[in-house]
Amino acid sequence: MKPLLCFFLMLMFPVPAILGSRVEVDLGLKYQTIESFGASDAWSIDPAIRKWASTGDEKAIEHLANLLFSTAEGIGLSAWRFNIGAGSSEQGEKSRIPDPYRRAELFVSRPGGEVDHSKQAGQVRLLKEAHERGVSEFVAFVNSPPVWATKNGLSHPSKGEGVGSSNLDPKHLHSFADFLSEVITYLRSEYVGVPVNHLSPVNEPTWEWEGESQEGNRYNMDELKAVYKSVHASLKKSGLSEVIHLDGAEAVEYTAALSDPYKLKFDDQIYNGGMNKSLNGLYRNYIDELLGDPEMRSILGNKLSMHGYFSDANSERMNRLRDLTLKSVQKVSPDAKLWMSEFCIMGEPGDVRSFSGPGFDPLDMELALHVARVIHRDLTRLNVSAWHWWLAMTPYDYKDGLIKVDPDLAPESVTPSKLMWALGNYSRFIRPGFKRVALSGADNINGVAASAYLSGDSSQIVLIAINSGHKDEELMIDFTNGGSFQDTKLAKSYLTNKYSDLVEHKGDEEIVVPARSVITYIFDTL
């Protein structure tokens, strides 16, 4: 084509300009050390693995394990949450939990009994698969005490039962704690051989748990502390206290964890959700009550686990709520670690997202971009050192799973989601021991938002960029180390968008973040 003709064509049909942003990454300014990215095995994992194993479908089990844990074929999760059941499964319909997938088996059928090795066999199998693929962080978590330890003999405070502040029968407090030590000992023994290293004995103690939809229990603050103290003593008696980190309080949302003065700063109200209206005690203020109590701070290892539910629909919660939560923690215990230990989409739409929880399209890139923005905010505004999604696999038409499976659990129906691959842009490449480093110039959740991480040996930098906009954007990156410039070389990049699932991206030398995508850049330091 002649140059003059080319010039006139360019005038008539101009190429859209690529927007650009200058970004500075300061490797000398370090924040939290990343411990893990994870997900949970509740609830369909157990029946699915059992079903596939019973038909000899080892390929289906291997495929699921590789999707979740492989750093070559999947998203390389570095943490796995194992649900210790309360016995609703053995009760069947008498459990009053209508959905069989939401019931769970019980390892020990009576106080002081022995572990039944046939229980939760599907979950145990995937636990072992995770360990074989290099997962290093294992969290055993509990929704309800065993049914033999509850006031009403059920795995939830069913409506009308009159169980009061908690369904845990006080006379079984220590039996419950010993039950957990026995289960942990079994999972770490030669029978299973997985070095479970975290125990979370309480889940969302604020919630009423009277919906009869799953195992669950509530605890006021005095009861909560009594559980942690008893479990800590049992772990010590069993010789496990040096290898098991006790996690708490698994607060249902950041606003429930906030100190009262900071909650007032946020929205002029004291938190009154869940059981706080019942006059049965305190079901909030977890930052003050746990990190501010020297004994509890020691028992929990100066760490607080919080769930991120209801924190993502509007901009005030995506931004200011996280800022205030971090300030609330730092005022009480400046060196405390924070985990975001459970999240999926709940609540109504807002100005940040246009959708609610029901309805799950695995190919929904809008959902994937949104969750990536939540991860970004939790890492960069709340400084969490671990980030855990809720269900690894869901049979429901609900935005609570990384992987979709049909209700009949047919292995051919297993479908990884764009959401899963977007999480993989973080979990596969930011490995335990990486440190978040300062990044400025790209923090627009409606455009490009980026964060950067330095490997433990300082040889590698991982930069993850989310482009929620509809135009490509170039990042002009300056790497410095406390002010002096640092030489780096772009080694590889991996893209998740409408057309790609965490695939190696062959781009130009320029760092261009494609529209509507999540991309991971890996740089070698020189």
Coordinates of C-alpha atoms in Angstrom, one line a residue:
M1 CA 0.0 0.0 0.0
K2 CA 1.3 3.4 -0.9
P3 CA 2.3 5.7 2.1
L4 CA -0.1 8.5 1.0
L5 CA -3.1 6.1 0.8
C6 CA -2.1 4.6 4.1
F7 CA -2.0 8.1 5.7
F8 CA -5.5 9.0 4.4
L9 CA -6.9 5.6 5.6
M10 CA -5.5 6.3 9.1
L11 CA -7.3 9.7 9.1
M12 CA -10.6 8.1 8.0
F13 CA -10.3 5.1 10.3
P14 CA -8.1 6.0 13.3
V15 CA -6.8 3.2 15.5
P16 CA -8.2 3.6 19.0
A17 CA -5.5 4.9 21.3
I18 CA -4.4 2.7 24.1
L19 CA -4.7 4.4 27.5
G20 CA -1.6 4.5 29.7
S21 CA -0.7 4.7 33.3
R22 CA 2.7 5.2 35.0
V23 CA 3.1 2.7 37.9
E24 CA 5.9 2.6 40.5
V25 CA 6.7 -0.6 42.4
D26 CA 8.9 0.0 45.4
L27 CA 10.5 -3.3 46.4
G28 CA 12.0 -1.7 49.5
L29 CA 8.6 -1.0 51.0
K30 CA 7.1 -4.3 52.2
Y31 CA 3.8 -5.2 53.8
Q32 CA 2.2 -8.5 54.8
T33 CA 3.8 -11.9 54.1
I34 CA 1.3 -14.0 52.1
E35 CA 0.5 -17.4 53.7
S36 CA -2.1 -18.9 51.4
F37 CA -5.0 -18.8 49.0
G38 CA -7.6 -21.5 49.6
A39 CA -11.1 -22.9 49.4
S40 CA -13.4 -25.3 51.3
D41 CA -14.4 -28.9 50.8
A42 CA -18.0 -28.4 52.1
W43 CA -20.4 -29.8 51.1
S44 CA -20.7 -31.8 47.8
I45 CA -17.1 -32.9 47.8
D46 CA -17.7 -35.8 50.1
P47 CA -20.6 -37.4 48.2
A48 CA -19.0 -36.6 44.8
I49 CA -15.6 -38.3 45.6
R50 CA -17.4 -41.3 47.2
K51 CA -19.5 -41.7 44.1
W52 CA -16.6 -41.5 41.7
A53 CA -14.5 -43.8 43.8
S54 CA -17.3 -46.4 43.9
T55 CA -17.4 -46.6 40.1
G56 CA -13.6 -46.6 39.8
D57 CA -13.5 -43.2 38.1
E58 CA -10.0 -42.2 39.3
K59 CA -9.7 -39.8 36.4
A60 CA -12.6 -37.7 37.7
I61 CA -10.9 -37.5 41.1
E62 CA -7.5 -36.6 39.6
H63 CA -9.1 -34.0 37.3
L64 CA -10.8 -32.2 40.2
A65 CA -7.6 -32.3 42.4
N66 CA -5.5 -31.0 39.5
L67 CA -7.9 -28.1 38.8
L68 CA -7.7 -27.0 42.5
F69 CA -4.2 -27.8 43.5
S70 CA -1.9 -28.2 40.5
T71 CA 0.4 -25.3 39.7
A72 CA 0.8 -26.6 36.1
E73 CA -2.8 -27.6 35.2
G74 CA -4.9 -25.7 37.7
I75 CA -5.0 -22.8 40.1
G76 CA -2.4 -24.1 42.6
L77 CA -4.3 -23.4 45.8
S78 CA -1.9 -23.4 48.8
A79 CA -4.6 -23.9 51.5
W80 CA -7.4 -26.4 51.9
R81 CA -10.3 -26.1 54.4
F82 CA -11.5 -29.4 55.7
N83 CA -15.0 -29.4 57.3
I84 CA -15.3 -31.6 60.5
G85 CA -18.9 -32.8 60.5
A86 CA -21.3 -32.8 63.4
G87 CA -23.4 -35.9 62.5
S88 CA -26.4 -34.5 60.6
S89 CA -25.7 -37.0 57.9
E90 CA -26.3 -40.0 60.1
Q91 CA -29.5 -38.4 61.4
G92 CA -30.9 -38.1 57.8
E93 CA -34.2 -36.3 57.7
K94 CA -34.4 -36.2 61.5
S95 CA -31.5 -33.7 61.2
R96 CA -34.1 -31.2 59.9
I97 CA -31.6 -30.3 57.2
P98 CA -33.6 -31.1 54.0
D99 CA -30.6 -31.0 51.6
P100 CA -28.5 -34.2 52.0
Y101 CA -25.5 -32.4 50.5
R102 CA -25.5 -30.0 53.4
R103 CA -25.4 -32.7 56.0
A104 CA -22.0 -34.0 57.3
E105 CA -20.8 -37.2 58.9
L106 CA -19.4 -37.5 62.4
F107 CA -16.0 -39.1 63.1
V108 CA -16.7 -40.0 66.7
S109 CA -20.2 -41.2 67.6
R110 CA -20.0 -40.6 71.4
P111 CA -17.9 -38.7 74.0
G112 CA -14.5 -40.3 74.4
G113 CA -15.1 -42.7 71.5
E114 CA -12.7 -43.7 68.8
V115 CA -12.5 -42.3 65.3
D116 CA -14.5 -44.2 62.7
H117 CA -12.1 -44.4 59.7
S118 CA -15.0 -44.9 57.2
K119 CA -16.5 -41.4 57.9
Q120 CA -16.0 -38.4 55.6
A121 CA -14.1 -40.7 53.3
G122 CA -14.6 -38.5 50.2
Q123 CA -13.2 -35.5 52.0
V124 CA -10.3 -37.4 53.4
R125 CA -9.4 -38.6 49.9
L126 CA -9.3 -35.1 48.5
L127 CA -7.4 -33.9 51.6
K128 CA -4.7 -36.4 50.7
E129 CA -4.7 -35.4 47.0
A130 CA -4.2 -31.8 48.1
H131 CA -1.2 -32.8 50.2
E132 CA 0.3 -34.9 47.4
R133 CA 0.2 -31.8 45.2
G134 CA 2.1 -29.6 47.5
V135 CA -0.6 -27.8 49.5
S136 CA 1.0 -26.7 52.8
E137 CA -1.8 -25.1 54.8
F138 CA -4.7 -27.2 56.1
V139 CA -7.5 -25.8 58.1
A140 CA -9.9 -28.1 59.9
F141 CA -13.0 -26.1 60.5
V142 CA -16.2 -26.8 62.5
N143 CA -19.7 -25.5 61.9
S144 CA -21.4 -27.2 64.9
P145 CA -20.3 -29.4 67.8
P146 CA -21.2 -33.1 67.4
V147 CA -24.9 -33.7 67.9
W148 CA -24.1 -35.6 71.1
A149 CA -22.6 -32.3 72.5
T150 CA -25.6 -30.0 71.7
K151 CA -28.5 -29.1 73.9
N152 CA -31.2 -30.2 71.3
G153 CA -29.4 -33.2 69.9
L154 CA -29.3 -31.4 66.5
S155 CA -26.4 -29.8 64.6
H156 CA -28.1 -26.4 64.6
P157 CA -30.2 -24.3 67.0
S158 CA -33.5 -25.1 65.3
K159 CA -36.3 -22.7 65.6
G160 CA -38.5 -23.1 68.7
E161 CA -35.9 -25.3 70.5
G162 CA -35.2 -22.7 73.1
V163 CA -31.5 -23.4 73.2
G164 CA -30.7 -19.8 74.3
S165 CA -27.4 -18.2 73.7
S166 CA -25.7 -21.3 72.2
N167 CA -26.6 -24.9 71.3
L168 CA -23.4 -26.3 72.8
D169 CA -24.3 -28.0 76.1
P170 CA -21.9 -26.6 78.7
K171 CA -21.4 -30.1 80.3
H172 CA -19.9 -31.2 76.9
L173 CA -17.5 -28.3 76.5
H174 CA -14.4 -30.2 77.3
S175 CA -15.7 -33.4 75.5
F176 CA -16.1 -31.2 72.4
A177 CA -12.6 -29.9 72.7
D178 CA -11.2 -33.5 73.2
F179 CA -13.2 -34.6 70.1
L180 CA -11.4 -32.0 68.0
S181 CA -8.0 -33.1 69.3
E182 CA -8.8 -36.7 68.5
V183 CA -9.9 -35.8 64.9
I184 CA -6.8 -33.7 64.3
T185 CA -4.6 -36.6 65.7
Y186 CA -6.3 -39.0 63.2
L187 CA -5.9 -36.7 60.2
R188 CA -2.2 -36.2 61.1
S189 CA -1.6 -39.9 61.8
E190 CA -0.4 -42.6 59.4
Y191 CA -4.0 -43.5 58.6
V192 CA -4.4 -40.2 56.7
G193 CA -0.9 -38.7 56.8
V194 CA -1.8 -35.0 56.2
P195 CA -0.1 -32.4 58.4
V196 CA -3.2 -30.4 59.3
N197 CA -1.9 -27.3 60.9
H198 CA -4.9 -25.0 61.7
L199 CA -8.1 -25.7 63.7
S200 CA -11.1 -23.4 63.6
P201 CA -13.6 -24.7 66.2
V202 CA -16.2 -22.0 65.7
N203 CA -17.9 -20.6 62.5
E204 CA -19.7 -17.3 62.4
P205 CA -20.7 -17.2 66.1
T206 CA -22.9 -14.0 65.5
W207 CA -25.4 -15.8 63.3
E208 CA -28.6 -17.2 64.7
W209 CA -28.3 -20.4 62.6
E210 CA -32.0 -21.1 62.9
G211 CA -32.7 -21.5 59.2
E212 CA -32.3 -25.3 59.3
S213 CA -30.3 -25.2 56.1
Q214 CA -26.9 -26.4 57.3
E215 CA -24.9 -27.3 60.4
G216 CA -24.2 -24.2 62.5
N217 CA -24.0 -22.8 66.0
R218 CA -23.8 -19.5 67.8
Y219 CA -21.8 -18.4 70.8
N220 CA -21.8 -15.2 72.8
M221 CA -18.4 -13.8 73.7
D222 CA -18.1 -15.5 77.1
E223 CA -19.0 -18.9 75.5
L224 CA -16.7 -18.2 72.6
K225 CA -13.7 -17.6 74.8
A226 CA -14.5 -20.7 76.9
V227 CA -14.4 -22.8 73.7
Y228 CA -11.0 -21.4 72.6
K229 CA -9.6 -21.9 76.1
S230 CA -10.8 -25.5 76.3
V231 CA -9.6 -26.4 72.8
H232 CA -6.3 -24.8 73.5
A233 CA -5.9 -26.8 76.7
S234 CA -6.9 -30.1 74.9
L235 CA -4.4 -29.5 72.1
K236 CA -1.7 -28.9 74.7
K237 CA -2.7 -32.1 76.6
S238 CA -2.6 -34.0 73.3
G239 CA 0.9 -32.6 72.4
L240 CA -0.6 -30.7 69.4
S241 CA -0.3 -27.1 70.6
E242 CA 3.0 -26.6 68.9
V243 CA 1.9 -27.7 65.5
I244 CA -1.7 -26.5 65.4
H245 CA -2.7 -22.9 65.1
L246 CA -6.0 -22.1 66.7
D247 CA -8.1 -19.8 64.4
G248 CA -10.8 -17.4 65.4
A249 CA -13.3 -15.9 65.4
E250 CA -14.5 -16.5 61.8
A251 CA -16.6 -13.4 62.2
V252 CA -19.4 -13.3 59.6
E253 CA -18.5 -9.9 58.3
Y254 CA -16.0 -7.1 58.9
T255 CA -18.6 -4.9 60.5
A256 CA -19.2 -7.6 63.2
A257 CA -15.5 -7.7 64.0
L258 CA -15.1 -3.9 64.2
S259 CA -14.6 -2.2 67.6
D260 CA -17.8 -0.3 68.5
P261 CA -16.2 3.2 68.0
Y262 CA -15.0 2.3 64.5
K263 CA -18.4 0.8 63.6
L264 CA -19.9 4.2 64.7
K265 CA -17.3 6.0 62.5
F266 CA -18.4 3.8 59.6
D267 CA -22.2 4.2 59.6
D268 CA -23.2 5.8 62.9
Q269 CA -24.5 2.5 64.3
I270 CA -23.4 -0.1 66.8
Y271 CA -23.5 -3.5 65.0
N272 CA -26.8 -5.2 65.8
G273 CA -26.9 -8.1 63.3
G274 CA -27.7 -11.7 64.1
M275 CA -27.9 -12.6 67.8
N276 CA -27.0 -9.0 69.1
K277 CA -30.8 -8.3 69.3
S278 CA -31.5 -11.3 71.5
L279 CA -30.2 -10.0 74.9
N280 CA -28.2 -13.2 75.3
G281 CA -24.8 -11.5 75.4
L282 CA -22.3 -9.9 73.2
Y283 CA -22.0 -11.2 69.6
R284 CA -19.7 -8.6 68.1
N285 CA -16.5 -6.5 68.8
Y286 CA -14.2 -9.5 68.0
I287 CA -11.2 -7.2 67.4
D288 CA -11.3 -5.7 70.9
E289 CA -12.5 -8.9 72.7
L290 CA -10.0 -11.3 71.1
L291 CA -6.9 -9.3 70.0
G292 CA -7.4 -6.9 72.9
D293 CA -7.5 -9.7 75.5
P294 CA -3.8 -10.8 76.2
E295 CA -4.8 -14.4 77.0
M296 CA -7.0 -14.7 73.9
R297 CA -4.4 -12.9 71.7
S298 CA -1.8 -15.5 72.8
I299 CA -4.2 -18.5 72.3
L300 CA -5.0 -17.3 68.8
G301 CA -1.4 -16.5 67.9
N302 CA -2.1 -12.7 67.5
K303 CA -4.2 -13.5 64.4
L304 CA -7.8 -12.9 63.5
S305 CA -9.8 -14.7 60.9
M306 CA -12.7 -12.8 59.4
H307 CA -15.2 -13.6 56.6
G308 CA -15.7 -11.0 53.9
Y309 CA -19.5 -11.4 53.3
F310 CA -21.5 -8.3 52.6
S311 CA -18.3 -6.3 52.0
D312 CA -18.3 -5.9 48.2
A313 CA -21.6 -4.6 46.8
N314 CA -21.0 -0.9 47.3
S315 CA -17.9 1.4 47.3
E316 CA -18.2 2.4 50.9
R317 CA -17.7 -1.2 52.0
M318 CA -15.1 -2.0 49.3
N319 CA -12.9 0.9 50.4
R320 CA -13.6 2.7 53.7
L321 CA -14.8 -0.4 55.6
R322 CA -11.5 -2.2 55.0
D323 CA -9.5 0.9 55.9
L324 CA -11.4 1.3 59.2
T325 CA -11.1 -2.5 60.0
L326 CA -7.4 -2.3 59.6
K327 CA -7.1 0.8 61.7
S328 CA -9.3 -0.9 64.4
V329 CA -6.9 -3.9 64.4
Q330 CA -3.8 -1.8 64.4
K331 CA -5.0 0.2 67.4
V332 CA -5.5 -2.9 69.5
S333 CA -2.6 -5.1 68.2
P334 CA -0.4 -3.5 65.6
D335 CA 1.4 -6.7 64.7
A336 CA -1.6 -8.9 64.3
K337 CA -2.1 -11.0 61.2
L338 CA -5.5 -10.9 59.4
W339 CA -7.0 -13.7 57.3
M340 CA -10.0 -13.3 55.0
S341 CA -11.0 -16.9 55.6
E342 CA -14.4 -17.2 53.8
F343 CA -16.2 -15.4 51.0
C344 CA -18.7 -15.8 48.2
I345 CA -21.3 -13.5 46.7
M346 CA -24.2 -12.7 49.1
G347 CA -26.5 -9.8 49.6
E348 CA -28.1 -7.4 47.3
P349 CA -26.5 -5.5 44.3
G350 CA -24.9 -2.1 44.9
D351 CA -23.0 0.6 43.1
V352 CA -20.0 -1.8 42.6
R353 CA -21.8 -4.9 41.4
S354 CA -25.1 -5.3 39.6
F355 CA -25.8 -8.9 40.7
S356 CA -26.7 -10.9 43.8
G357 CA -25.9 -14.4 44.9
P358 CA -28.5 -16.5 43.0
G359 CA -27.6 -17.7 39.5
F360 CA -24.2 -19.1 38.6
D361 CA -22.9 -19.0 35.0
P362 CA -19.4 -20.5 35.0
L363 CA -18.4 -18.4 32.0
D364 CA -19.4 -15.1 33.6
M365 CA -16.4 -12.8 33.2
E366 CA -18.2 -10.0 35.1
L367 CA -18.3 -12.2 38.2
A368 CA -14.6 -13.1 37.8
L369 CA -13.6 -9.5 37.4
H370 CA -15.6 -8.5 40.5
V371 CA -14.1 -11.2 42.7
A372 CA -10.6 -10.3 41.5
R373 CA -11.4 -6.7 42.6
V374 CA -12.4 -8.0 46.1
I375 CA -9.2 -10.0 46.4
H376 CA -7.3 -6.9 45.4
R377 CA -9.0 -4.8 48.0
D378 CA -8.5 -7.3 50.8
L379 CA -4.8 -7.7 50.0
T380 CA -4.1 -4.0 49.5
R381 CA -6.5 -2.2 51.9
L382 CA -6.9 -4.8 54.7
N383 CA -3.5 -6.4 54.4
V384 CA -4.8 -9.9 54.7
S385 CA -2.1 -12.6 54.6
A386 CA -4.6 -15.4 53.5
W387 CA -7.6 -15.3 51.2
H388 CA -10.0 -18.2 51.1
W389 CA -13.1 -18.7 48.9
W390 CA -16.0 -20.6 50.3
L391 CA -17.0 -23.7 48.2
A392 CA -14.5 -25.3 45.9
M393 CA -17.3 -27.0 44.1
T394 CA -21.1 -26.3 44.1
P395 CA -24.1 -28.2 42.8
Y396 CA -26.3 -25.1 43.2
D397 CA -27.3 -22.4 40.9
Y398 CA -25.6 -19.9 43.3
K399 CA -22.4 -17.9 43.1
D400 CA -20.7 -19.8 46.0
G401 CA -18.4 -22.2 44.1
L402 CA -15.3 -22.1 42.0
I403 CA -16.4 -25.2 40.1
K404 CA -19.9 -26.1 38.9
V405 CA -21.2 -29.6 39.0
D406 CA -24.7 -30.9 38.2
P407 CA -26.9 -31.9 41.2
D408 CA -26.4 -35.6 40.3
L409 CA -22.6 -35.0 40.7
A410 CA -21.9 -36.5 37.3
P411 CA -18.1 -36.2 36.7
E412 CA -18.6 -35.1 33.1
S413 CA -20.6 -32.1 34.4
V414 CA -17.6 -30.6 36.3
T415 CA -17.1 -27.1 34.9
P416 CA -14.4 -24.8 36.1
S417 CA -15.5 -21.1 36.2
K418 CA -13.9 -17.9 35.0
L419 CA -14.0 -17.0 38.7
M420 CA -11.8 -20.0 39.5
W421 CA -9.2 -19.0 36.9
A422 CA -9.2 -15.4 38.0
L423 CA -8.4 -16.6 41.6
G424 CA -5.7 -18.6 39.9
N425 CA -4.1 -15.5 38.7
Y426 CA -3.2 -14.9 42.3
S427 CA -3.0 -18.4 43.9
R428 CA -0.8 -20.1 41.3
F429 CA 1.9 -17.4 41.3
I430 CA 1.8 -15.7 44.8
R431 CA 3.2 -18.6 46.8
P432 CA 3.5 -18.8 50.6
G433 CA 6.3 -16.6 51.8
F434 CA 5.9 -13.9 49.1
K435 CA 5.6 -10.3 50.5
R436 CA 3.4 -7.6 49.1
V437 CA 5.3 -4.6 48.1
A438 CA 4.2 -1.0 47.5
L439 CA 2.6 -0.2 44.1
S440 CA 1.3 3.2 43.2
G441 CA -0.5 4.5 40.2
A442 CA -3.0 1.7 39.5
D443 CA -5.8 1.4 42.0
N444 CA -9.0 2.0 40.1
I445 CA -11.5 -0.8 40.6
N446 CA -13.5 0.5 37.6
G447 CA -10.4 0.6 35.4
V448 CA -7.0 -0.9 36.2
A449 CA -6.1 -2.0 39.7
A450 CA -2.7 -3.7 40.3
S451 CA -0.7 -5.1 43.2
A452 CA 2.8 -6.5 43.4
Y453 CA 4.6 -9.3 45.4
L454 CA 8.2 -10.2 45.9
S455 CA 9.4 -13.8 46.4
G456 CA 11.1 -14.8 49.6
D457 CA 14.5 -14.9 47.9
S458 CA 13.9 -11.6 46.1
S459 CA 14.5 -13.2 42.7
Q460 CA 11.0 -12.8 41.3
I461 CA 8.3 -10.2 41.3
V462 CA 4.7 -11.1 40.6
L463 CA 2.4 -8.2 39.4
I464 CA -1.3 -8.9 39.0
A465 CA -3.4 -6.3 37.1
I466 CA -7.2 -6.2 36.8
N467 CA -8.7 -4.2 33.9
S468 CA -12.4 -3.8 34.5
G469 CA -12.7 -1.3 31.7
H470 CA -13.5 -1.8 28.1
K471 CA -10.2 -0.5 26.6
D472 CA -6.7 -1.9 26.8
E473 CA -4.4 0.0 29.0
E474 CA -0.6 0.2 29.0
L475 CA 1.3 0.2 32.2
M476 CA 4.6 2.0 32.2
I477 CA 6.3 0.4 35.3
D478 CA 9.2 1.8 37.2
F479 CA 10.8 -0.7 39.7
T480 CA 12.7 0.9 42.5
N481 CA 14.3 -0.4 45.7
G482 CA 14.0 2.2 48.3
G483 CA 14.4 5.0 45.8
S484 CA 17.1 3.5 43.5
F485 CA 16.0 1.9 40.3
Q486 CA 15.9 -1.9 40.1
D487 CA 16.6 -3.8 36.8
T488 CA 14.0 -6.4 36.0
K489 CA 13.1 -8.6 33.0
L490 CA 9.6 -9.7 32.1
A491 CA 9.7 -13.5 32.0
K492 CA 6.1 -14.6 31.5
S493 CA 2.5 -13.4 31.7
Y494 CA -0.8 -15.3 32.2
L495 CA -4.2 -14.1 31.0
T496 CA -7.8 -14.8 32.1
N497 CA -10.5 -13.2 30.0
K498 CA -13.6 -14.2 28.0
Y499 CA -11.4 -16.3 25.7
S500 CA -8.6 -17.5 27.9
D501 CA -8.3 -19.4 31.1
L502 CA -5.0 -18.6 32.8
V503 CA -3.1 -19.2 29.6
E504 CA 0.4 -17.9 28.9
H505 CA 0.0 -14.5 27.1
K506 CA 2.2 -13.7 24.2
G507 CA 2.2 -10.0 24.2
D508 CA 4.6 -7.3 23.1
E509 CA 7.5 -5.9 25.1
E510 CA 5.1 -3.2 26.4
I511 CA 3.0 -4.1 29.4
V512 CA -0.5 -3.8 28.0
V513 CA -3.4 -5.0 30.2
P514 CA -6.2 -6.2 27.9
A515 CA -9.7 -4.9 28.5
R516 CA -12.0 -7.0 30.7
S517 CA -9.2 -9.2 32.0
V518 CA -7.0 -10.4 34.9
I519 CA -3.4 -10.8 34.0
T520 CA -0.3 -11.9 36.0
Y521 CA 3.1 -10.7 35.0
I522 CA 6.2 -12.5 36.3
F523 CA 9.5 -10.5 36.4
D524 CA 12.9 -11.7 37.2
T525 CA 15.1 -9.3 39.2
L526 CA 18.6 -8.6 37.8

